[in-house]
Coordinates of C-alpha atoms and ligand atoms in Angstrom, one line a residue:
M230 CA -22.0 -17.5 -8.6
K231 CA -24.0 -14.6 -7.2
I232 CA -22.9 -11.3 -8.4
R233 CA -25.1 -8.4 -7.6
Q234 CA -26.3 -7.2 -11.0
T235 CA -26.1 -3.4 -11.2
T236 CA -28.5 -1.3 -13.2
F237 CA -27.4 0.0 -16.5
F238 CA -29.0 0.5 -19.8
G239 CA -28.3 -1.1 -23.2
R240 CA -29.0 -4.1 -25.2
H241 CA -26.2 -6.0 -23.4
T242 CA -27.9 -5.9 -20.0
L243 CA -30.1 -8.8 -20.8
L244 CA -27.3 -11.0 -22.0
L245 CA -25.3 -10.2 -18.9
V246 CA -28.2 -10.9 -16.6
L247 CA -28.9 -14.2 -18.4
A248 CA -25.3 -15.1 -18.2
T249 CA -25.4 -14.4 -14.5
L250 CA -28.6 -16.3 -13.9
T251 CA -27.5 -19.4 -15.9
A252 CA -24.1 -19.7 -14.4
T253 CA -23.4 -22.6 -12.2
A254 CA -22.5 -22.4 -8.5
D255 CA -18.8 -22.9 -9.6
P256 CA -16.6 -20.2 -8.3
V257 CA -15.4 -17.6 -10.8
D258 CA -12.0 -15.8 -10.9
Y259 CA -13.5 -12.4 -11.2
F260 CA -15.4 -10.5 -8.4
A261 CA -17.4 -8.2 -10.6
D262 CA -18.4 -7.9 -14.3
N263 CA -19.6 -4.3 -14.4
G264 CA -16.2 -2.7 -14.6
F265 CA -16.6 0.0 -17.3
A266 CA -14.3 1.0 -20.1
K267 CA -10.8 1.2 -18.3
P268 CA -12.0 0.5 -14.8
V269 CA -8.6 0.8 -13.0
S270 CA -5.2 2.5 -13.5
T271 CA -2.2 3.2 -11.3
M272 CA -3.0 7.0 -11.7
Q273 CA -6.0 7.3 -9.4
H274 CA -4.5 5.6 -6.3
P275 CA -4.7 3.7 -4.1
N276 CA -7.8 2.1 -5.5
A277 CA -7.8 -0.7 -2.9
E278 CA -6.7 -1.2 0.7
H279 CA -6.6 -4.0 3.3
Y280 CA -8.1 -3.0 6.6
K281 CA -8.7 -5.3 9.7
G282 CA -9.1 -8.6 7.6
V283 CA -11.0 -7.0 4.7
T284 CA -9.7 -5.8 1.4
Y285 CA -11.8 -2.9 0.0
V286 CA -11.7 -2.4 -3.8
A287 CA -12.9 0.6 -5.9
Y288 CA -13.3 0.8 -9.6
Q289 CA -15.0 2.7 -12.4
G290 CA -18.3 1.1 -13.2
P291 CA -21.2 1.8 -15.4
H292 CA -21.6 5.5 -16.4
E293 CA -18.2 6.2 -15.0
D294 CA -19.7 5.9 -11.4
P295 CA -17.6 4.5 -8.6
Y296 CA -18.3 1.0 -7.5
V297 CA -16.9 -0.7 -4.4
C298 CA -16.6 -4.4 -3.4
A299 CA -15.0 -6.0 -0.3
Y300 CA -13.3 -9.3 0.3
D301 CA -13.4 -10.7 3.8
H302 CA -10.2 -12.9 4.1
K303 CA -11.5 -14.9 7.1
T304 CA -14.8 -16.0 5.5
A305 CA -13.6 -15.9 1.9
Q306 CA -16.8 -14.0 1.1
W307 CA -17.3 -11.1 -1.4
S308 CA -19.7 -8.3 -0.8
G309 CA -20.8 -5.7 -3.4
P310 CA -20.6 -4.2 -5.9
Y311 CA -22.2 -1.1 -4.4
K312 CA -22.5 2.0 -6.2
A313 CA -20.9 4.6 -4.0
G314 CA -21.6 7.8 -5.7
T315 CA -22.7 9.4 -9.0
S316 CA -20.0 10.9 -11.2
Q317 CA -20.9 13.9 -13.5
L318 CA -19.0 12.2 -16.2
G319 CA -20.1 9.2 -18.4
K320 CA -23.7 10.0 -18.6
T321 CA -24.0 9.7 -22.3
P322 CA -27.1 7.5 -23.2
D323 CA -25.0 4.8 -25.2
P324 CA -22.3 3.2 -23.1
T325 CA -20.8 1.4 -26.2
D326 CA -19.3 4.7 -27.6
R327 CA -15.6 4.6 -26.5
D328 CA -15.1 8.2 -27.6
T329 CA -17.5 9.5 -25.1
V330 CA -15.8 7.8 -22.1
D331 CA -12.7 9.7 -20.7
N332 CA -12.2 7.3 -17.7
H333 CA -11.8 10.1 -15.2
G334 CA -14.6 8.6 -13.2
R335 CA -12.0 6.2 -11.7
P336 CA -12.0 6.4 -7.9
A337 CA -9.2 6.7 -5.4
L338 CA -9.9 4.8 -2.2
L339 CA -8.7 5.2 1.3
V340 CA -9.8 3.7 4.8
D341 CA -9.3 6.2 7.6
N342 CA -8.2 5.4 11.1
D343 CA -11.8 5.0 12.3
G344 CA -12.5 2.4 9.5
Y345 CA -14.6 4.7 7.2
I346 CA -14.0 4.2 3.6
H347 CA -13.5 7.4 1.4
L348 CA -13.5 7.7 -2.4
I349 CA -12.6 10.7 -4.6
F350 CA -13.6 10.5 -8.2
G351 CA -15.4 12.1 -11.2
G352 CA -13.2 15.1 -11.8
H353 CA -11.7 16.0 -15.2
G354 CA -10.9 19.6 -14.3
G355 CA -14.4 20.8 -13.4
L356 CA -17.0 22.5 -15.6
S357 CA -16.9 26.3 -16.0
A358 CA -20.3 26.5 -14.4
L359 CA -18.7 25.5 -11.1
G360 CA -17.2 29.0 -10.9
K361 CA -13.8 30.6 -11.3
N362 CA -10.8 28.2 -11.2
H363 CA -8.0 30.4 -9.6
L364 CA -5.3 27.7 -10.0
G365 CA -6.1 26.5 -13.6
T366 CA -8.5 26.2 -16.6
P367 CA -11.8 24.5 -16.5
G368 CA -12.5 21.1 -18.0
R369 CA -15.3 18.6 -17.3
G370 CA -16.9 16.7 -14.6
R371 CA -16.6 17.5 -10.8
Q372 CA -14.2 16.1 -8.3
M373 CA -16.3 14.5 -5.6
H374 CA -15.7 13.0 -2.1
V375 CA -18.0 10.3 -0.7
V376 CA -17.6 8.3 2.7
S377 CA -19.2 5.1 3.8
K378 CA -22.0 5.9 6.4
N379 CA -20.7 3.4 8.6
P380 CA -17.2 2.1 9.4
E381 CA -16.1 -1.1 7.7
D382 CA -19.4 -1.2 5.7
I383 CA -19.7 -0.4 2.0
S384 CA -23.5 -0.8 1.6
S385 CA -24.3 3.0 2.1
W386 CA -22.5 6.2 1.3
E387 CA -22.9 10.0 1.6
V388 CA -21.4 13.0 -0.2
L389 CA -18.9 15.2 1.8
D390 CA -18.6 18.5 0.0
N391 CA -15.3 19.5 1.3
I392 CA -12.7 19.5 -1.4
S393 CA -12.2 21.5 -4.5
P394 CA -14.5 20.4 -7.5
F395 CA -11.8 21.2 -10.0
G396 CA -9.5 18.3 -9.3
T397 CA -8.5 15.4 -11.6
Y398 CA -6.1 12.5 -11.1
S399 CA -6.9 12.3 -7.4
Q400 CA -4.4 10.6 -5.2
F401 CA -4.5 9.9 -1.5
V402 CA -1.4 9.6 0.7
K403 CA -2.0 8.6 4.2
M404 CA 0.8 9.0 6.8
A405 CA 1.7 6.8 9.7
D406 CA 0.3 9.5 12.1
G407 CA -3.1 9.4 10.4
D408 CA -2.7 12.7 8.4
I409 CA -4.1 12.4 5.0
Y410 CA -3.0 14.3 1.9
L411 CA -5.1 14.5 -1.2
F412 CA -3.0 15.4 -4.3
Y413 CA -4.5 16.3 -7.7
R414 CA -4.3 18.6 -10.7
H415 CA -6.5 21.6 -10.2
G416 CA -8.2 21.7 -13.5
S417 CA -7.5 20.6 -17.0
H418 CA -4.0 20.5 -18.5
R419 CA -3.1 24.1 -17.9
S420 CA -3.5 23.9 -14.2
D421 CA -1.4 23.8 -11.1
W422 CA -1.0 20.6 -9.1
V423 CA -2.0 21.0 -5.5
Y424 CA -2.7 19.2 -2.3
Q425 CA -5.2 19.5 0.5
K426 CA -4.5 18.1 3.9
S427 CA -6.8 16.5 6.5
T428 CA -6.0 15.8 10.2
D429 CA -9.4 14.7 11.0
N430 CA -10.0 11.7 8.8
C431 CA -11.0 13.7 5.7
R432 CA -13.9 15.5 7.6
T433 CA -12.2 18.8 6.8
F434 CA -9.3 19.7 4.5
S435 CA -6.9 22.6 4.5
P436 CA -7.2 25.1 1.5
E437 CA -5.3 24.0 -1.6
V438 CA -1.5 24.4 -1.6
S439 CA 0.1 24.8 -5.0
I440 CA 3.3 22.7 -5.7
L441 CA 3.6 22.5 -9.6
K442 CA 2.9 25.8 -11.4
H443 CA 1.2 26.1 -14.8
K444 CA 2.2 29.1 -16.9
M445 CA 2.6 30.5 -20.4
Q446 CA 5.9 30.0 -22.0
L447 CA 7.5 33.0 -24.0
N448 CA 5.7 31.5 -26.9
P449 CA 2.2 32.1 -25.8
N450 CA 1.0 29.0 -27.7
T451 CA 2.7 26.8 -25.2
H452 CA 1.8 26.4 -21.6
D453 CA 3.6 24.4 -18.9
S454 CA 1.7 21.5 -17.6
W455 CA 2.5 18.4 -15.6
Y456 CA 1.6 14.8 -14.8
A457 CA 2.6 13.7 -11.3
W458 CA 2.4 10.6 -9.1
F459 CA 2.7 10.9 -5.2
H460 CA 3.6 8.3 -2.7
E461 CA 4.5 8.0 1.0
G462 CA 8.4 8.2 1.4
K463 CA 10.6 7.2 4.3
G464 CA 9.7 8.6 7.6
D465 CA 7.4 11.6 7.5
T466 CA 7.9 12.3 4.0
I467 CA 5.9 12.3 0.7
A468 CA 7.8 11.6 -2.6
V469 CA 6.7 12.6 -6.1
T470 CA 7.8 11.9 -9.7
F471 CA 6.4 13.9 -12.5
N472 CA 6.7 14.7 -16.2
Y473 CA 6.5 17.9 -18.1
H474 CA 3.7 18.5 -20.7
P475 CA 4.2 21.3 -23.1
C476 CA 0.5 22.1 -23.6
K477 CA 0.0 23.8 -27.0
I478 CA -3.2 25.9 -27.8
L479 CA -2.9 25.3 -31.4
G480 CA -1.6 21.9 -32.6
H481 CA -2.2 20.2 -29.2
D482 CA -0.7 16.8 -28.7
S483 CA -0.1 14.6 -25.6
T484 CA 3.8 15.0 -25.5
R485 CA 5.3 14.5 -22.1
L486 CA 8.9 15.0 -21.5
N487 CA 11.6 14.5 -18.8
A488 CA 11.4 12.7 -15.4
Y489 CA 11.6 14.8 -12.2
F490 CA 11.6 14.0 -8.4
M491 CA 11.2 15.9 -5.2
K492 CA 10.0 15.2 -1.7
M493 CA 8.0 16.9 1.1
S494 CA 8.8 16.9 4.7
C495 CA 5.4 16.7 6.3
A496 CA 6.5 18.2 9.6
N497 CA 6.7 21.6 8.2
E498 CA 5.4 20.9 4.6
S499 CA 8.7 22.0 3.1
W500 CA 10.0 20.5 -0.1
E501 CA 13.6 19.5 -1.2
N502 CA 15.3 18.0 -4.0
V503 CA 17.0 14.5 -4.1
K504 CA 20.3 16.1 -2.8
G505 CA 18.4 17.7 0.2
E506 CA 18.4 21.2 -1.3
S507 CA 15.4 23.1 -0.2
L508 CA 12.9 24.1 -2.9
K509 CA 10.8 27.3 -3.2
M510 CA 7.2 26.3 -4.0
P511 CA 5.3 26.3 -6.3
I512 CA 8.0 25.2 -8.8
T513 CA 8.1 26.4 -12.4
K514 CA 9.3 24.4 -15.4
E515 CA 12.7 26.4 -15.4
Y516 CA 13.2 25.8 -11.7
A517 CA 12.3 22.2 -12.0
D518 CA 14.8 21.6 -14.8
K519 CA 17.5 23.2 -12.6
M520 CA 16.6 21.6 -9.3
A521 CA 14.4 18.5 -9.7
L522 CA 15.5 16.8 -12.9
A523 CA 16.0 13.0 -12.7
C524 CA 16.2 12.4 -16.5
D525 CA 16.3 14.9 -19.5
T526 CA 14.7 12.9 -22.2
D527 CA 16.0 15.2 -24.8
G528 CA 12.7 15.5 -26.6
V529 CA 11.8 11.8 -26.3
G530 CA 8.4 11.1 -24.9
I531 CA 8.0 9.7 -21.4
R532 CA 5.1 8.7 -19.1
R533 CA 5.1 8.3 -15.4
V534 CA 4.3 4.8 -13.9
T535 CA 4.9 4.7 -10.2
L536 CA 7.5 5.5 -7.5
R537 CA 8.7 3.8 -4.3
V538 CA 11.6 4.5 -1.9
D539 CA 14.1 2.0 -0.5
S540 CA 15.1 1.6 3.2
K541 CA 17.6 4.5 2.8
G542 CA 14.8 6.7 1.6
F543 CA 16.4 6.8 -1.9
P544 CA 13.8 7.0 -4.6
H545 CA 13.1 4.5 -7.4
L546 CA 11.0 5.7 -10.3
L547 CA 9.3 3.8 -13.1
H548 CA 8.5 5.6 -16.3
R549 CA 7.8 4.5 -19.9
R550 CA 10.2 6.1 -22.1
A551 CA 9.8 5.6 -25.8
S552 CA 7.7 2.5 -25.0
E553 CA 10.4 1.0 -22.8
L554 CA 9.8 0.5 -19.2
V555 CA 12.7 2.3 -17.4
H556 CA 13.8 2.1 -13.7
F557 CA 15.6 5.2 -12.4
Y558 CA 17.1 5.2 -8.9
W559 CA 19.2 7.6 -6.8
D560 CA 22.3 5.8 -5.5
G561 CA 23.2 8.6 -3.0
K562 CA 25.2 10.5 -5.5
A563 CA 23.6 10.3 -9.0
W564 CA 20.6 9.1 -10.8
Q565 CA 21.1 5.6 -12.3
E566 CA 18.9 3.9 -14.9
S567 CA 18.3 0.6 -16.5
V568 CA 15.7 -0.6 -19.0
V569 CA 13.4 -3.2 -17.4
F570 CA 11.5 -4.1 -20.6
T571 CA 12.1 -3.2 -24.2
K572 CA 9.3 -1.9 -26.4
D573 CA 8.6 -5.4 -27.4
Y574 CA 6.8 -6.1 -24.2
K575 CA 4.2 -3.3 -24.7
V576 CA 3.8 -2.6 -21.1
T577 CA 0.4 -1.1 -20.2
D578 CA 1.1 -0.4 -16.5
A579 CA 3.2 -1.6 -13.6
D580 CA 3.9 -1.1 -9.9
F581 CA 6.6 -2.4 -7.6
A582 CA 8.0 -2.9 -4.1
V583 CA 11.6 -2.4 -3.1
E584 CA 11.9 -5.2 -0.6
S585 CA 15.6 -4.8 0.4
P586 CA 18.6 -3.0 -0.9
G587 CA 18.8 -4.3 -4.5
V588 CA 15.8 -6.5 -4.4
I589 CA 12.8 -5.3 -6.2
R590 CA 9.6 -7.1 -7.1
L591 CA 7.7 -5.6 -10.0
L592 CA 4.2 -6.5 -11.0
V593 CA 3.4 -5.7 -14.7
T594 CA 0.7 -5.9 -17.3
A595 CA 2.3 -6.5 -20.5
R596 CA 2.0 -8.0 -24.0
T597 CA 4.6 -10.1 -25.7
E598 CA 4.4 -11.6 -29.1
N599 CA 2.6 -14.7 -27.8
Q600 CA 0.4 -13.6 -25.0
N601 CA -0.9 -10.9 -22.7
E602 CA 0.0 -11.4 -19.1
V603 CA 0.0 -10.2 -15.5
S604 CA 3.4 -11.1 -14.1
W605 CA 5.7 -10.6 -11.2
W606 CA 9.3 -9.9 -12.1
T607 CA 12.3 -9.7 -9.7
T608 CA 15.7 -8.1 -9.7
Q609 CA 18.3 -9.2 -7.2
N610 CA 20.9 -6.6 -8.3
G611 CA 19.2 -3.3 -8.0
G612 CA 17.6 -3.4 -11.5
H613 CA 20.4 -4.5 -13.7
S614 CA 18.8 -7.8 -14.7
W615 CA 15.3 -9.0 -14.2
E616 CA 13.8 -12.5 -14.1
K617 CA 10.1 -13.5 -14.3
E618 CA 9.0 -14.8 -11.0
R619 CA 5.5 -15.8 -11.7
T620 CA 2.5 -15.2 -14.1
L621 CA -0.7 -14.6 -12.4
M622 CA -3.0 -14.4 -15.5
A623 CA -2.4 -14.8 -19.2
N624 CA -4.3 -15.2 -22.4
T625 CA -3.6 -15.6 -26.1
T626 CA -6.8 -14.0 -27.3
N627 CA -5.6 -10.5 -27.6
T628 CA -7.3 -9.4 -24.4
D629 CA -5.3 -6.7 -22.6
Y630 CA -4.9 -6.4 -18.9
L631 CA -5.0 -2.9 -17.0
M632 CA -4.0 -2.8 -13.3
G633 CA -4.2 -0.4 -10.4
A634 CA -1.5 0.4 -8.0
L635 CA -0.5 -2.3 -5.5
V636 CA -3.2 -2.7 -2.8
R637 CA -2.3 -0.6 0.2
N638 CA -1.4 -2.7 3.2
A639 CA -1.9 -5.8 1.0
Q640 CA -2.3 -9.3 2.1
S641 CA -0.2 -11.8 0.1
D642 CA -3.3 -13.3 -1.4
A643 CA -4.8 -10.0 -2.6
Q644 CA -2.3 -7.5 -4.0
V645 CA -3.7 -5.9 -7.1
V646 CA -6.9 -5.2 -8.9
V647 CA -6.8 -6.0 -12.6
S648 CA -9.4 -5.7 -15.4
E649 CA -9.8 -7.4 -18.7
I650 CA -10.0 -5.3 -21.9
N651 CA -11.3 -7.5 -24.6
P652 CA -11.2 -5.7 -27.9
N653 CA -13.5 -8.2 -29.6
Q654 CA -16.6 -7.3 -27.5
D655 CA -18.8 -4.6 -28.7
H656 CA -19.7 -3.2 -25.2
L657 CA -17.5 -1.6 -22.5
Y658 CA -18.3 -3.8 -19.5
R659 CA -15.2 -5.5 -18.0
K660 CA -14.5 -8.4 -15.6
V661 CA -12.4 -7.2 -12.6
F662 CA -10.1 -9.5 -10.7
L663 CA -8.3 -9.2 -7.4
L664 CA -4.9 -11.1 -7.7
G665 CA -2.4 -12.4 -5.1
D666 CA 0.1 -15.1 -4.6
K667 CA -2.7 -17.7 -5.1
G668 CA -3.8 -16.2 -8.3
A669 CA -7.3 -14.7 -8.5
V670 CA -9.4 -14.4 -5.3
Q671 CA -12.3 -16.4 -6.4
R672 CA -16.0 -15.5 -5.8
H673 CA -18.6 -18.1 -5.0
Ligands
ZN895 ZN1 -2.3 19.8 -23.1

């Protein structure tokens, strides 16, 4: 095994280096062991993309900095990890303190049509010192954009200072014509969600366009806030599902309510609801309730997972409602829903692909009574019943798994990035895996 040990500080460094040096030449299932805290999530997405025979993978490494590895499918060789940038988060001296890590260092990754690799990372609303945030309230860190210096080469990187520093939950959507949209929340909780568009491979971006509006409620202690997840829809459209967060000044909690859906036609950047009625942007809470509601949870908590569209362009949404994983889909006339997993499964994250009408494959990281596992599940009847197709990884040692969104343009042998979270270790460094139909992509 030959993993490039990265520089970080702490008493565990020596142990990790020794472990690396004393390892045999046997291949290992993980491609890096310097994932940090919660290295991947479906939220910042995509975090991996296949491009011309290579799968590029990004994750949060030491000090919440973005790291990149690449797997060449032809030679079966890994390269990296390379540190691709420096986040303004996670610079506390002791990386064993969970409370000082907020995991907003996690990068989103995109390969442009010229083969350059882009990462957006490190924002959690932006420090007040960055200036006035006209679309929200300040937070921490700074949203940053780096690009590989050369195409199809992850060994050197440079900063492109061409996006708002106030972003967080950065998400790339690349369209078939090469246009790239960067969606994010423009600040901490009480902020609008916006996008910036690039038609020149992320060398320049349009100014921010606001789509979800934050504002004070009649009760001034509560502000409207949102959590959203964007994905390419059918044709020239972008689809989004989102939850409402009543953000309280006093007595703040993390409550999120309701599931919503809308989509944008990229041709003229106009939005419409699931029925095709046009929407006036940016939308407010009251307007979203009237025009874009997919599920009123009636006060029950809900959290977005991911979204896909089927061959008709109809949306399928995954959310966790009261700890159950729920599949919502539009049948052309109304929203339908079914529970995929009850709360007994303790789902940490999931993503899915609609392969044909009624046939959905779902990859999930979940815990049952007996073990934690990363598994494929399938429905043949539009989500009414699900069967386990295959388990890719499992353990009975209480180690949780976290996953990113499905790899963009994935090859069958490299479909998702997963990290282990072992609660019994007293440091925050994590093994990171690339899993596909043959299990983990091994590293020699
Ligand atoms: Zn809040």
